[in-house]
Amino acid sequence: MAANSQFSMAVHILTMLATAGDENVKSDYIAGSVNTNPVVIRRILSQLNAAGLVTSQTGAFGGTRLAKPPSEITLCSIYKAVSCGEVFALHAKGPNMDCPVGRGIETVLCDLQKEIEKSVGEKLGQYTLATVIEKVSVAHV
Amino acid sequence: MAANSQFSMAVHILTMLATAGDENVKSDYIAGSVNTNPVVIRRILSQLNAAGLVTSQTGAFGGTRLAKPPSEITLCSIYKAVSCGEVFALHAKGPNMDCPVGRGIETVLCDLQKEIEKSVGEKLGQYTLATVIEKVSVAHV
DNA sequence: CCATCTGTAACTATACTGGTTACAGTTATG
DNA sequence: CATAACTGTAACCAGTATAGTTACAGATGG
């Protein structure tokens, strides 16, 4: 249970909200589709709310809806909203600075990390929630 | 200690081997630069060996050296050798198939996963170990 | 034979993720 | 106003991956 599936769940959640249109969707209902606990859904919704992708209403007949049309929500913004960490990590302890390679490698790896992150971001930026909805419908037919 | 830093360590290790030229390098020595235990180094070397990037010699005066020149070792081949898993994971339990969104979303996410993986691979394929060595030298000056 | 080194199994500590329970706070509606 | 129905979050548990460590079998050069 160590792999991070928050992005997957976030996309699933937002797709549910998109198909619901202007109605408030309850976390219990989404949890039923994602196959998990409502609290797990609310935790992710909390992050999506902070990123301005959704708006929530507390109280009776509350729930969550999209804050923007699906065509304006890129997968990149979803990825950033749930901030899954980096594609690869630097070594926690840090290299030995007495070694020439040790001294130089950290900067190189850090730059590379940023470049990969940027590359992933650009790829994800090519798709929006609207793209996903379209593909889900096709797959389901 | 949960983030995967094997790729970082692998690049560090291979850079060490590259700077050593044709000499056998001992895992103890590499461990000193990476700042970890020799066994951790040997575990990664084992994967790099399986991928054909390095060759090792057991016994006295044994050690490891590169199996190819640095210019022929792409960062992509290193990444694949240590197989860090995916950039994002699918939900372990799988979605509810009784829901239209649940039925369709898995395929979409799986396709996306592969596409991102490919994108990362292409980006990493643009660099070789030779590139890294060059940058390490620059950074260190 | 013996010192030296790799390869690998086994175990531990740590930390992250998701699952769950519990509860405070908010809000329609009768 | 009282109540039922939600969200938001804290707190805790369980499972698992990672790295660190010890230990030891096996190979190899001198």
Coordinates of C-alpha atoms (C1' of nucleotides) in Angstrom, one line a residue:
Chain A
M1 CA 0.0 0.0 0.0
A2 CA 3.0 2.3 -0.5
A3 CA 2.5 3.4 -4.1
N4 CA 0.8 6.8 -4.4
S5 CA -2.5 6.6 -6.1
Q6 CA -3.8 10.0 -5.1
F7 CA -3.5 11.4 -8.7
S8 CA -5.5 8.4 -10.0
M9 CA -8.2 8.9 -7.4
A10 CA -8.2 12.7 -8.0
V11 CA -8.8 12.2 -11.7
H12 CA -11.5 9.7 -10.9
I13 CA -13.2 12.0 -8.4
L14 CA -13.1 15.0 -10.8
T15 CA -14.6 12.9 -13.6
M16 CA -17.4 12.0 -11.3
L17 CA -18.0 15.6 -10.5
A18 CA -17.9 16.5 -14.2
T19 CA -20.6 14.0 -15.1
A20 CA -22.8 15.3 -12.3
G21 CA -22.9 18.8 -13.8
D22 CA -24.1 21.4 -11.4
E23 CA -25.3 19.1 -8.7
N24 CA -23.5 18.8 -5.4
V25 CA -21.9 15.4 -5.1
K26 CA -21.5 13.7 -1.8
S27 CA -18.2 12.1 -0.7
D28 CA -20.1 8.9 0.1
Y29 CA -21.3 8.6 -3.5
I30 CA -17.8 9.1 -4.9
A31 CA -16.4 6.7 -2.4
G32 CA -18.8 4.1 -3.8
S33 CA -17.3 4.4 -7.3
V34 CA -13.6 4.7 -6.3
N35 CA -14.1 1.8 -3.9
T36 CA -12.7 3.4 -0.8
N37 CA -13.7 5.2 2.4
P38 CA -15.5 8.6 2.2
V39 CA -12.8 10.2 4.3
V40 CA -10.1 9.3 1.8
I41 CA -12.2 11.1 -0.8
R42 CA -12.7 14.1 1.4
R43 CA -8.9 14.3 2.0
I44 CA -8.3 14.5 -1.7
L45 CA -11.2 16.9 -2.2
S46 CA -9.6 19.1 0.4
Q47 CA -6.4 19.4 -1.7
L48 CA -8.4 19.9 -4.9
N49 CA -10.3 22.7 -3.1
A50 CA -7.1 24.4 -2.0
A51 CA -6.0 24.3 -5.6
G52 CA -9.2 26.0 -6.7
L53 CA -10.4 23.1 -8.8
V54 CA -13.6 22.4 -6.8
T55 CA -15.9 24.1 -4.3
S56 CA -17.6 22.4 -1.4
Q57 CA -20.6 23.0 0.7
T58 CA -21.0 21.8 4.2
G59 CA -24.3 21.0 5.9
A60 CA -27.4 19.2 4.7
F61 CA -27.6 18.7 0.9
G62 CA -24.0 19.8 0.8
G63 CA -21.3 18.2 -1.3
T64 CA -18.8 19.2 -3.9
R65 CA -18.9 20.5 -7.5
L66 CA -16.3 21.6 -10.1
A67 CA -15.1 25.2 -9.8
K68 CA -14.4 25.4 -13.5
P69 CA -15.6 23.7 -16.7
P70 CA -13.8 20.4 -17.4
S71 CA -12.1 21.9 -20.4
E72 CA -10.2 24.3 -18.2
I73 CA -8.9 21.7 -15.8
T74 CA -5.7 20.3 -17.0
L75 CA -4.3 17.0 -15.7
C76 CA -1.2 19.0 -14.8
S77 CA -3.1 21.2 -12.4
I78 CA -4.6 18.0 -10.8
Y79 CA -1.1 16.5 -10.5
K80 CA 0.2 19.6 -8.9
A81 CA -2.8 19.8 -6.6
V82 CA -2.2 16.4 -5.0
S83 CA 1.6 16.9 -5.2
C84 CA 2.7 13.3 -5.4
G85 CA 6.3 14.1 -4.8
E86 CA 9.1 13.6 -7.3
V87 CA 9.6 10.9 -10.0
F88 CA 12.8 9.9 -8.3
A89 CA 14.3 11.0 -4.9
L90 CA 17.7 12.2 -4.0
H91 CA 19.6 10.2 -1.5
A92 CA 18.4 11.2 1.9
K93 CA 21.8 11.4 3.6
G94 CA 23.4 13.4 0.9
P95 CA 26.7 12.5 -0.7
N96 CA 30.2 12.7 0.8
M97 CA 31.5 16.2 0.1
D98 CA 35.1 15.1 0.4
C99 CA 34.7 13.2 -2.9
P100 CA 34.8 15.2 -6.1
V101 CA 31.9 13.2 -7.6
G102 CA 30.0 13.5 -4.3
R103 CA 30.3 17.3 -4.4
G104 CA 29.1 17.7 -8.0
I105 CA 26.5 15.0 -8.4
E106 CA 23.8 16.5 -6.1
T107 CA 23.4 19.6 -8.2
V108 CA 23.2 17.6 -11.4
L109 CA 20.6 15.2 -10.0
C110 CA 18.6 18.1 -8.6
D111 CA 18.6 19.8 -12.0
L112 CA 17.6 16.6 -13.7
Q113 CA 14.8 16.1 -11.2
K114 CA 13.4 19.5 -12.0
E115 CA 13.7 18.9 -15.8
I116 CA 11.8 15.6 -15.5
E117 CA 9.1 17.2 -13.4
K118 CA 8.8 19.9 -16.0
S119 CA 8.6 17.3 -18.8
V120 CA 5.8 15.3 -17.0
G121 CA 4.0 18.6 -16.3
E122 CA 4.0 19.5 -20.0
K123 CA 2.8 16.1 -21.0
L124 CA 0.0 16.2 -18.5
G125 CA -0.8 19.8 -19.5
Q126 CA -1.8 18.5 -22.9
Y127 CA -4.9 16.9 -21.5
T128 CA -7.8 18.3 -19.7
L129 CA -10.6 16.7 -17.7
A130 CA -12.8 17.1 -20.8
T131 CA -10.3 14.8 -22.7
V132 CA -10.6 12.2 -19.9
I133 CA -14.4 12.3 -19.9
E134 CA -14.4 11.8 -23.7
K135 CA -12.1 8.8 -23.4
V136 CA -14.1 7.3 -20.5
S137 CA -17.2 7.4 -22.6
V138 CA -15.5 5.8 -25.6
A139 CA -14.0 3.1 -23.4
H140 CA -17.4 2.4 -21.8
V141 CA -19.1 2.0 -25.2
Chain B
M1 CA 13.1 6.7 4.3
A2 CA 10.3 5.9 1.9
A3 CA 11.2 7.8 -1.2
N4 CA 13.0 5.8 -3.9
S5 CA 16.5 7.1 -4.4
Q6 CA 17.9 4.1 -6.3
F7 CA 18.1 6.0 -9.5
S8 CA 20.0 8.8 -7.9
M9 CA 22.4 6.3 -6.3
A10 CA 22.8 4.4 -9.5
V11 CA 23.8 7.5 -11.4
H12 CA 26.2 8.4 -8.6
I13 CA 27.7 4.9 -8.7
L14 CA 28.1 4.8 -12.4
T15 CA 29.7 8.2 -12.4
M16 CA 32.2 6.9 -9.9
L17 CA 33.0 3.9 -12.1
A18 CA 33.4 6.2 -15.1
T19 CA 35.9 8.4 -13.4
A20 CA 37.9 5.3 -12.4
G21 CA 38.4 4.2 -16.0
D22 CA 39.5 0.6 -16.4
E23 CA 40.1 -0.1 -12.7
N24 CA 38.0 -2.3 -10.6
V25 CA 36.1 -0.2 -8.0
K26 CA 35.2 -1.8 -4.7
S27 CA 31.7 -1.3 -3.2
D28 CA 33.3 0.0 0.0
Y29 CA 34.9 2.8 -1.8
I30 CA 31.7 3.8 -3.6
A31 CA 29.7 3.5 -0.4
G32 CA 32.1 6.1 1.1
S33 CA 31.1 8.7 -1.6
V34 CA 27.4 7.9 -1.6
N35 CA 27.4 7.9 2.2
T36 CA 25.7 4.5 2.7
N37 CA 26.4 0.9 3.4
P38 CA 28.4 -1.2 0.9
V39 CA 25.6 -3.7 0.7
V40 CA 23.2 -1.0 -0.5
I41 CA 25.7 -0.3 -3.3
R42 CA 26.1 -4.0 -4.2
R43 CA 22.3 -4.4 -4.4
I44 CA 22.2 -1.6 -7.0
L45 CA 25.3 -2.9 -8.8
S46 CA 23.5 -6.3 -9.0
Q47 CA 20.7 -4.6 -10.9
L48 CA 23.0 -2.7 -13.1
N49 CA 24.9 -5.9 -13.8
A50 CA 21.7 -7.6 -14.8
A51 CA 21.0 -4.8 -17.2
G52 CA 24.4 -5.2 -18.8
L53 CA 25.7 -1.8 -17.7
V54 CA 28.5 -3.0 -15.5
T55 CA 30.6 -6.1 -15.0
S56 CA 31.8 -7.4 -11.6
Q57 CA 34.7 -9.6 -10.4
T58 CA 34.5 -11.5 -7.2
G59 CA 37.5 -12.4 -5.2
A60 CA 40.6 -10.6 -4.1
F61 CA 41.2 -7.4 -6.1
G62 CA 37.7 -7.8 -7.4
G63 CA 35.3 -5.0 -7.9
T64 CA 33.1 -3.4 -10.6
R65 CA 33.7 -1.5 -13.8
L66 CA 31.6 -0.1 -16.6
A67 CA 30.6 -2.6 -19.3
K68 CA 30.4 0.2 -22.0
P69 CA 31.8 3.6 -22.5
P70 CA 29.9 6.4 -20.7
S71 CA 28.7 7.9 -23.9
E72 CA 26.8 4.7 -24.6
I73 CA 25.0 4.5 -21.3
T74 CA 21.8 6.6 -21.4
L75 CA 20.1 7.8 -18.2
C76 CA 17.0 6.0 -19.6
S77 CA 18.8 2.6 -19.5
I78 CA 19.8 3.3 -15.9
Y79 CA 16.3 4.2 -15.0
K80 CA 15.0 1.1 -16.5
A81 CA 17.7 -1.0 -14.8
V82 CA 16.7 0.0 -11.3
S83 CA 12.9 0.0 -12.2
C84 CA 11.7 2.6 -9.7
G85 CA 8.0 1.8 -10.5
E86 CA 5.5 4.2 -12.0
V87 CA 5.2 8.0 -11.7
F88 CA 1.8 7.5 -10.2
A89 CA -0.1 4.4 -9.2
L90 CA -3.5 3.1 -10.0
H91 CA -5.9 2.6 -7.1
A92 CA -5.0 -0.8 -5.6
K93 CA -8.6 -1.9 -5.0
G94 CA -9.7 -1.0 -8.5
P95 CA -12.9 1.0 -9.2
N96 CA -16.5 -0.1 -8.8
M97 CA -17.5 -1.7 -12.1
D98 CA -21.2 -1.0 -11.5
C99 CA -20.5 2.7 -12.1
P100 CA -20.0 4.0 -15.7
V101 CA -17.1 6.2 -14.6
G102 CA -15.6 3.4 -12.6
R103 CA -15.7 1.1 -15.6
G104 CA -14.0 3.5 -18.0
I105 CA -11.5 5.3 -15.8
E106 CA -9.1 2.4 -15.3
T107 CA -8.2 2.0 -18.9
V108 CA -7.8 5.8 -19.4
L109 CA -5.5 6.0 -16.3
C110 CA -3.5 3.0 -17.4
D111 CA -2.9 4.4 -20.9
L112 CA -1.9 7.8 -19.4
Q113 CA 0.5 6.0 -17.1
K114 CA 2.2 4.4 -20.0
E115 CA 2.4 7.6 -21.9
I116 CA 4.0 9.4 -19.0
E117 CA 6.4 6.6 -18.6
K118 CA 7.3 6.9 -22.2
S119 CA 7.7 10.6 -21.9
V120 CA 10.1 10.3 -19.0
G121 CA 12.0 7.6 -20.8
E122 CA 12.5 9.9 -23.8
K123 CA 13.7 12.8 -21.7
L124 CA 16.1 10.6 -19.9
G125 CA 17.3 9.1 -23.2
Q126 CA 18.5 12.5 -24.2
Y127 CA 21.3 12.2 -21.6
T128 CA 24.1 9.8 -21.2
L129 CA 26.6 9.1 -18.4
A130 CA 29.1 11.2 -20.4
T131 CA 26.8 14.2 -20.1
V132 CA 26.5 13.7 -16.4
I133 CA 30.3 13.5 -15.9
E134 CA 30.7 16.7 -17.9
K135 CA 28.2 18.5 -15.7
V136 CA 29.7 17.2 -12.5
S137 CA 33.1 18.5 -13.5
V138 CA 31.6 21.9 -14.3
A139 CA 29.6 22.1 -11.1
H140 CA 32.7 21.1 -9.2
V141 CA 34.9 23.9 -10.7
Chain C
dC1 C1' 46.1 -21.6 2.6
dC2 C1' 44.5 -17.1 3.2
dA3 C1' 43.2 -12.4 2.7
dT4 C1' 40.0 -9.9 0.0
dC5 C1' 36.1 -9.0 -2.4
dT6 C1' 31.2 -9.9 -4.4
dG7 C1' 26.5 -11.8 -3.9
dT8 C1' 22.6 -12.5 -1.3
dA9 C1' 19.7 -13.7 2.5
dA10 C1' 17.7 -12.1 6.7
dC11 C1' 16.3 -8.9 9.9
dT12 C1' 15.4 -4.1 11.7
dA13 C1' 13.9 0.7 11.8
dT14 C1' 11.5 4.2 9.6
dA15 C1' 8.2 6.4 7.0
dC16 C1' 4.4 6.8 3.8
dT17 C1' -0.2 5.4 2.2
dG18 C1' -4.7 4.2 2.6
dG19 C1' -8.5 2.7 5.7
dT20 C1' -11.3 3.6 9.7
dT21 C1' -13.5 5.7 13.6
dA22 C1' -14.8 9.7 15.9
dC23 C1' -16.3 14.2 16.3
dA24 C1' -16.8 19.3 15.8
dG25 C1' -18.8 22.6 12.8
dT26 C1' -22.2 24.0 9.1
dT27 C1' -26.6 24.2 6.8
dA28 C1' -31.3 23.2 4.7
dT29 C1' -35.8 22.1 6.1
dG30 C1' -39.8 21.1 8.8
Chain D
dC1 C1' -35.4 26.0 17.1
dA2 C1' -34.4 21.2 16.5
dT3 C1' -32.9 17.8 13.7
dA4 C1' -31.0 15.3 10.0
dA5 C1' -27.4 15.4 6.7
dC6 C1' -23.2 16.8 5.1
dT7 C1' -18.1 18.4 5.2
dG8 C1' -13.5 18.9 7.5
dT9 C1' -10.0 17.0 10.3
dA10 C1' -7.7 14.7 13.8
dA11 C1' -6.1 10.4 15.5
dC12 C1' -5.0 5.9 15.1
dC13 C1' -4.1 1.2 12.8
dA14 C1' -2.3 -1.9 9.3
dG15 C1' 0.3 -2.9 5.3
dT16 C1' 4.3 -2.3 2.8
dA17 C1' 8.5 -0.3 0.6
dT18 C1' 13.0 1.5 1.4
dA19 C1' 17.4 1.7 3.2
dG20 C1' 20.5 0.2 6.7
dT21 C1' 22.9 -3.6 8.9
dT22 C1' 24.9 -8.1 10.1
dA23 C1' 26.2 -12.4 8.6
dC24 C1' 28.0 -15.7 5.7
dA25 C1' 28.8 -18.5 1.4
dG26 C1' 31.5 -18.4 -2.7
dA27 C1' 35.1 -16.8 -5.8
dT28 C1' 39.8 -15.4 -6.8
dG29 C1' 44.7 -13.8 -6.8
dG30 C1' 49.0 -14.3 -4.4

